[in-house]
Coordinates of N, CA, C and O in Angstrom, one line a residue:
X1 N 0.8 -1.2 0.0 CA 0.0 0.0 0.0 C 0.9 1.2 0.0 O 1.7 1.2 0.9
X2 N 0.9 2.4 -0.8 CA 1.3 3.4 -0.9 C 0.2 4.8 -0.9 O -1.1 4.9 -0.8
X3 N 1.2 5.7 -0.9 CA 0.2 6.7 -0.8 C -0.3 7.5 1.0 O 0.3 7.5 2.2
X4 N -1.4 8.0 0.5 CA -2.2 8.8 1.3 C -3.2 8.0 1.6 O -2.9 6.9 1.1
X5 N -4.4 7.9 2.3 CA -5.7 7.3 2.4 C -6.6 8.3 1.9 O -6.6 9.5 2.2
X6 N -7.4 7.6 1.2 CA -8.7 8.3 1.0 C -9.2 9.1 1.8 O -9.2 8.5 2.9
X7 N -9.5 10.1 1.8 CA -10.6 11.2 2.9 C -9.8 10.8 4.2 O -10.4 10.2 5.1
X8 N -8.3 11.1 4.4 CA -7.6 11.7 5.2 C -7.0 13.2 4.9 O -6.4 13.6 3.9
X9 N -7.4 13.7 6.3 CA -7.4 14.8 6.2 C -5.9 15.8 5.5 O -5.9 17.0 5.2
X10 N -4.7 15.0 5.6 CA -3.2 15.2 5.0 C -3.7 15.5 3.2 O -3.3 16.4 2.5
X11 N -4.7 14.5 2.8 CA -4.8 14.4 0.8 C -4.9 15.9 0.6 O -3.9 16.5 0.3
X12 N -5.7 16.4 0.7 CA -5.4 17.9 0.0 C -4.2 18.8 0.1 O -3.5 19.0 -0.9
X13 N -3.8 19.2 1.3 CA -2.4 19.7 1.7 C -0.9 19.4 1.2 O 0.0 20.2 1.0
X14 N -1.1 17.8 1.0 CA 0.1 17.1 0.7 C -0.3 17.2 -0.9 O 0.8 17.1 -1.5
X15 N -1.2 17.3 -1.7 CA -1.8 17.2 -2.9 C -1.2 19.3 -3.4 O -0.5 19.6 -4.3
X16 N -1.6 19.9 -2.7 CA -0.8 21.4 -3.4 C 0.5 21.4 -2.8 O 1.3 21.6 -3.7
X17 N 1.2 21.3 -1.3 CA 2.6 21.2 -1.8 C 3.0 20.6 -2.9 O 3.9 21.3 -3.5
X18 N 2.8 19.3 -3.4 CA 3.3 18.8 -4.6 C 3.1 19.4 -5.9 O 4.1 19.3 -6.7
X19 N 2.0 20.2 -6.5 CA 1.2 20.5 -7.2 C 2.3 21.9 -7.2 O 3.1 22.1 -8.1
X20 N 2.2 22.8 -6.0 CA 2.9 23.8 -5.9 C 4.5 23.7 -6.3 O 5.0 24.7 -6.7
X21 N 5.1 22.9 -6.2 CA 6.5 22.3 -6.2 C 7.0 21.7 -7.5 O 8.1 21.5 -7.8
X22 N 5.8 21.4 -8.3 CA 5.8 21.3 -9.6 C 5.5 22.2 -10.8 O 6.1 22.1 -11.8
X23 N 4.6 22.9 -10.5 CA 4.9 24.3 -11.1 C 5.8 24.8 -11.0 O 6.4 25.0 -12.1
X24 N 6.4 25.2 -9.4 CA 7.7 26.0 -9.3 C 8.8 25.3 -10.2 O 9.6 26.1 -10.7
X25 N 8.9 24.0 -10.6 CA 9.8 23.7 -11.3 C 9.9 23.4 -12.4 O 10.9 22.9 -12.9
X26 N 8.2 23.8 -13.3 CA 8.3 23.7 -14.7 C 8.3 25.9 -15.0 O 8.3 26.5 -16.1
X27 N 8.4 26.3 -14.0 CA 8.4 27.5 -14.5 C 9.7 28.2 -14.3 O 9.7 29.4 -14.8
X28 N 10.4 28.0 -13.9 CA 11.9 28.5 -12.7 C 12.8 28.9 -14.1 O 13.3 30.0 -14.3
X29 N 13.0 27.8 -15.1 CA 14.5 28.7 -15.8 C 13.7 28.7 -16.8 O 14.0 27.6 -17.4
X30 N 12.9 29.2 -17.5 CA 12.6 30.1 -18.5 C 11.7 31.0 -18.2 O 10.9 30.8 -17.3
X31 N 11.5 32.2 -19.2 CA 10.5 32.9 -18.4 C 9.1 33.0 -19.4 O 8.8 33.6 -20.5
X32 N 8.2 31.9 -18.3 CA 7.0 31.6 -18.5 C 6.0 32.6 -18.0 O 6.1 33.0 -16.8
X33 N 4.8 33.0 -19.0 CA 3.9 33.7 -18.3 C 3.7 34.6 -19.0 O 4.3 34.7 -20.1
X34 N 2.6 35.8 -18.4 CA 2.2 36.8 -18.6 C 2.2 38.0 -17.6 O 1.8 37.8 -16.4
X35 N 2.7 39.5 -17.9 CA 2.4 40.2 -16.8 C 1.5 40.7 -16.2 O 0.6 41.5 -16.6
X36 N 1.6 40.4 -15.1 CA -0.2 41.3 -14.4 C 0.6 41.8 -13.1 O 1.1 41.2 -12.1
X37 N 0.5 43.2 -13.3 CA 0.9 44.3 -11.8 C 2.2 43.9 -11.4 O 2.6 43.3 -10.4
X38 N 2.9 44.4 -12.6 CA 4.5 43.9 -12.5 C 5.5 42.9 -11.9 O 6.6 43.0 -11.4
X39 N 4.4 41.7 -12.3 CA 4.6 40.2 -11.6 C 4.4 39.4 -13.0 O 3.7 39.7 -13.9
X40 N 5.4 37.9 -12.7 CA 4.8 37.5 -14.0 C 3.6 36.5 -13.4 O 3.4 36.4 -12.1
X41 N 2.7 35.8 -14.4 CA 1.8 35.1 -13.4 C 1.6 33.7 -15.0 O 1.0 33.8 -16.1
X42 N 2.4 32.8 -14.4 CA 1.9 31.5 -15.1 C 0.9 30.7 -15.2 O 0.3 30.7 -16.3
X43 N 0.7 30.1 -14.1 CA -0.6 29.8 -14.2 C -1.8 30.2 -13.0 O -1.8 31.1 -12.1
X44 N -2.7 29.3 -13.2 CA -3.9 29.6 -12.4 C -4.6 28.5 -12.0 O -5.5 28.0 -12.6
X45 N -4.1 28.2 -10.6 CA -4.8 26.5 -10.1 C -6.3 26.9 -9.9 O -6.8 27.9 -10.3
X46 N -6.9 25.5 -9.1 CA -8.4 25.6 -8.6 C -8.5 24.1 -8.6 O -9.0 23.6 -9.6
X47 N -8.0 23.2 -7.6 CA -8.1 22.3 -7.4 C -7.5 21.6 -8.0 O -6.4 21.9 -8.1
X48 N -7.9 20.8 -8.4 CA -7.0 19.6 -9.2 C -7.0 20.1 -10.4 O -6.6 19.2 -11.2
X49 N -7.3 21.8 -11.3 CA -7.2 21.9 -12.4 C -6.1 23.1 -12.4 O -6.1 24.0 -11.6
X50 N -5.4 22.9 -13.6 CA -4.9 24.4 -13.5 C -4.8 24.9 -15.2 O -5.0 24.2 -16.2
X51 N -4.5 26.2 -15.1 CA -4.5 26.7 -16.3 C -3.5 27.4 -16.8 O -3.1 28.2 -16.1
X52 N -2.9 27.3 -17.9 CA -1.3 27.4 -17.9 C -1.4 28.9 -18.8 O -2.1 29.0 -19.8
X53 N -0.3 30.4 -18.4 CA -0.8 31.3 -19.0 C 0.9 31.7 -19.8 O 2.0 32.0 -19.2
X54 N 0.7 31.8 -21.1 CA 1.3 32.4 -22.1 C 1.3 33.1 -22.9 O 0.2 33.2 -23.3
X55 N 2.2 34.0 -23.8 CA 1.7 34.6 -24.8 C 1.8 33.9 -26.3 O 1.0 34.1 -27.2
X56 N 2.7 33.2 -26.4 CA 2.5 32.3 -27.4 C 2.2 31.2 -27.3 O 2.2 30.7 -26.2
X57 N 2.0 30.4 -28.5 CA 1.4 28.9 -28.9 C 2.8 27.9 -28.2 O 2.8 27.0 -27.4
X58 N 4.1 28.7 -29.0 CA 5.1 27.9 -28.6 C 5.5 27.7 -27.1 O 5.6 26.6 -26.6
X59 N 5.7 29.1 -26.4 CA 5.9 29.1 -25.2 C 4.7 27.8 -24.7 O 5.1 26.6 -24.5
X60 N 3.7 28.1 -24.7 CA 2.6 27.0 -24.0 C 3.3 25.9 -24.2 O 4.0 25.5 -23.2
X61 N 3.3 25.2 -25.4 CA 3.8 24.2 -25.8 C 4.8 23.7 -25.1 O 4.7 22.5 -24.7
X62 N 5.9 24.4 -24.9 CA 7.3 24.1 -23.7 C 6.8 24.3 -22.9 O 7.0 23.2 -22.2
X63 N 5.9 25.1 -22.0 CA 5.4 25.0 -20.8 C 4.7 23.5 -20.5 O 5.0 22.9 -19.5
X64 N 4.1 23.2 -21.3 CA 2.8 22.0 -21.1 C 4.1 20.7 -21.0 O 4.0 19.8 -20.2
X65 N 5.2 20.9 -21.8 CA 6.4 19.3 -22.2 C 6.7 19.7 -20.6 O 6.2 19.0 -19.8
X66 N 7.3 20.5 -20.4 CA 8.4 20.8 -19.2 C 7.0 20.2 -17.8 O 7.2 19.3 -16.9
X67 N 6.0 20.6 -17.9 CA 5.1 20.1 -16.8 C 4.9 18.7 -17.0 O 5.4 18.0 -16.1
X68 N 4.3 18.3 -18.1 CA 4.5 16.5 -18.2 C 5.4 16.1 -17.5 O 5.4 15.2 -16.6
X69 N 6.5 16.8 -17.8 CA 8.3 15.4 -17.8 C 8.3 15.8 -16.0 O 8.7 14.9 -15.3
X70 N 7.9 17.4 -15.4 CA 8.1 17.1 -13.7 C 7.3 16.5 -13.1 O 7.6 15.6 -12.3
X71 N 5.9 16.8 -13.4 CA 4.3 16.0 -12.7 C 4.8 14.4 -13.7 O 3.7 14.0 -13.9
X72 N 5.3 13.8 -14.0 CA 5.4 12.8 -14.3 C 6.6 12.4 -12.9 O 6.1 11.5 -12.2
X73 N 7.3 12.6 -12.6 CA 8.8 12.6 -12.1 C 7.8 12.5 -10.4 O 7.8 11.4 -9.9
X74 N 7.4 13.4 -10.0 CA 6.4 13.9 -8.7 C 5.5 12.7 -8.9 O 5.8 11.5 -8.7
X75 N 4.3 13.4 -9.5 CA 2.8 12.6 -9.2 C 2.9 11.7 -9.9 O 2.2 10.8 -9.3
X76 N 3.7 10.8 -11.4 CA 3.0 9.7 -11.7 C 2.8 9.6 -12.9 O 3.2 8.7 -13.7
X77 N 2.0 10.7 -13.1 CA 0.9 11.0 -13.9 C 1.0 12.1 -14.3 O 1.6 12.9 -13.7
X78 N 0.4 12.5 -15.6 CA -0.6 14.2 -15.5 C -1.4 13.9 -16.2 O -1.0 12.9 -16.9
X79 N -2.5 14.2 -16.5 CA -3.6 14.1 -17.4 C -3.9 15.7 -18.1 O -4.2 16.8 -17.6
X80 N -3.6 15.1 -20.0 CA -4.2 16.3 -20.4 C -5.2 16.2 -21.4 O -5.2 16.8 -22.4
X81 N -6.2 15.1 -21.0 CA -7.1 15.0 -21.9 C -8.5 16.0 -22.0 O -9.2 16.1 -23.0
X82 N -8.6 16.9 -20.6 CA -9.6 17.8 -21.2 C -8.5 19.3 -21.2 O -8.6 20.1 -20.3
X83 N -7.5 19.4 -22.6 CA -7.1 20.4 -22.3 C -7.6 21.3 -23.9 O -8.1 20.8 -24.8
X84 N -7.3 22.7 -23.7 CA -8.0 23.9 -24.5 C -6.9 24.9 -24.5 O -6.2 25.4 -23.6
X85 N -7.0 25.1 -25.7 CA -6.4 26.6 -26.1 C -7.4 27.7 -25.6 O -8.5 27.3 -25.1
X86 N -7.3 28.7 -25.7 CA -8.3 30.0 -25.7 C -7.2 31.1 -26.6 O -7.5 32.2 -26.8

């Protein structure tokens, strides 16, 4: 058995440090993002979803590889089957 237990109260907590720790390290050596109030701002969590913010197609594109290859490395996993351009 690995892991967390179901509906123990640690799963969310321990779920955004990782989450948070994985961003920081698909965003750290290049500069990803957009500016808002002279900050850059990459993405945008909300639970188990996040939303990744760029000005180009390409940048996204390296952003999205570089998150796979650490949330793979961390969690396992990443799932990007419900993902969208805007």
């Amino acid at each position: 058995m690995t892991g967390v237990r179901q509906g123990c109260i640690l799963s969310p907590f321990l779920f955004l440090i990782v989450i948070d720790f994985v961003m920081r390290k698909t965003t750290e050596v290049l500069n990803f993002g957009i500016e808002w109030e002279q900050k850059k701002l990459a993405d945008l969590d909300f639970a188990d979803d996040l939303a990744l913010l760029c000005h180009t197609q390409q940048e996204l594109q390296d952003m999205t590889n570089r998150l796979n290859v650490f949330g793979k490395k961390k969690l396992g996993y990443v799932s990007v089957a419900r993902r969208r351009k805007l």
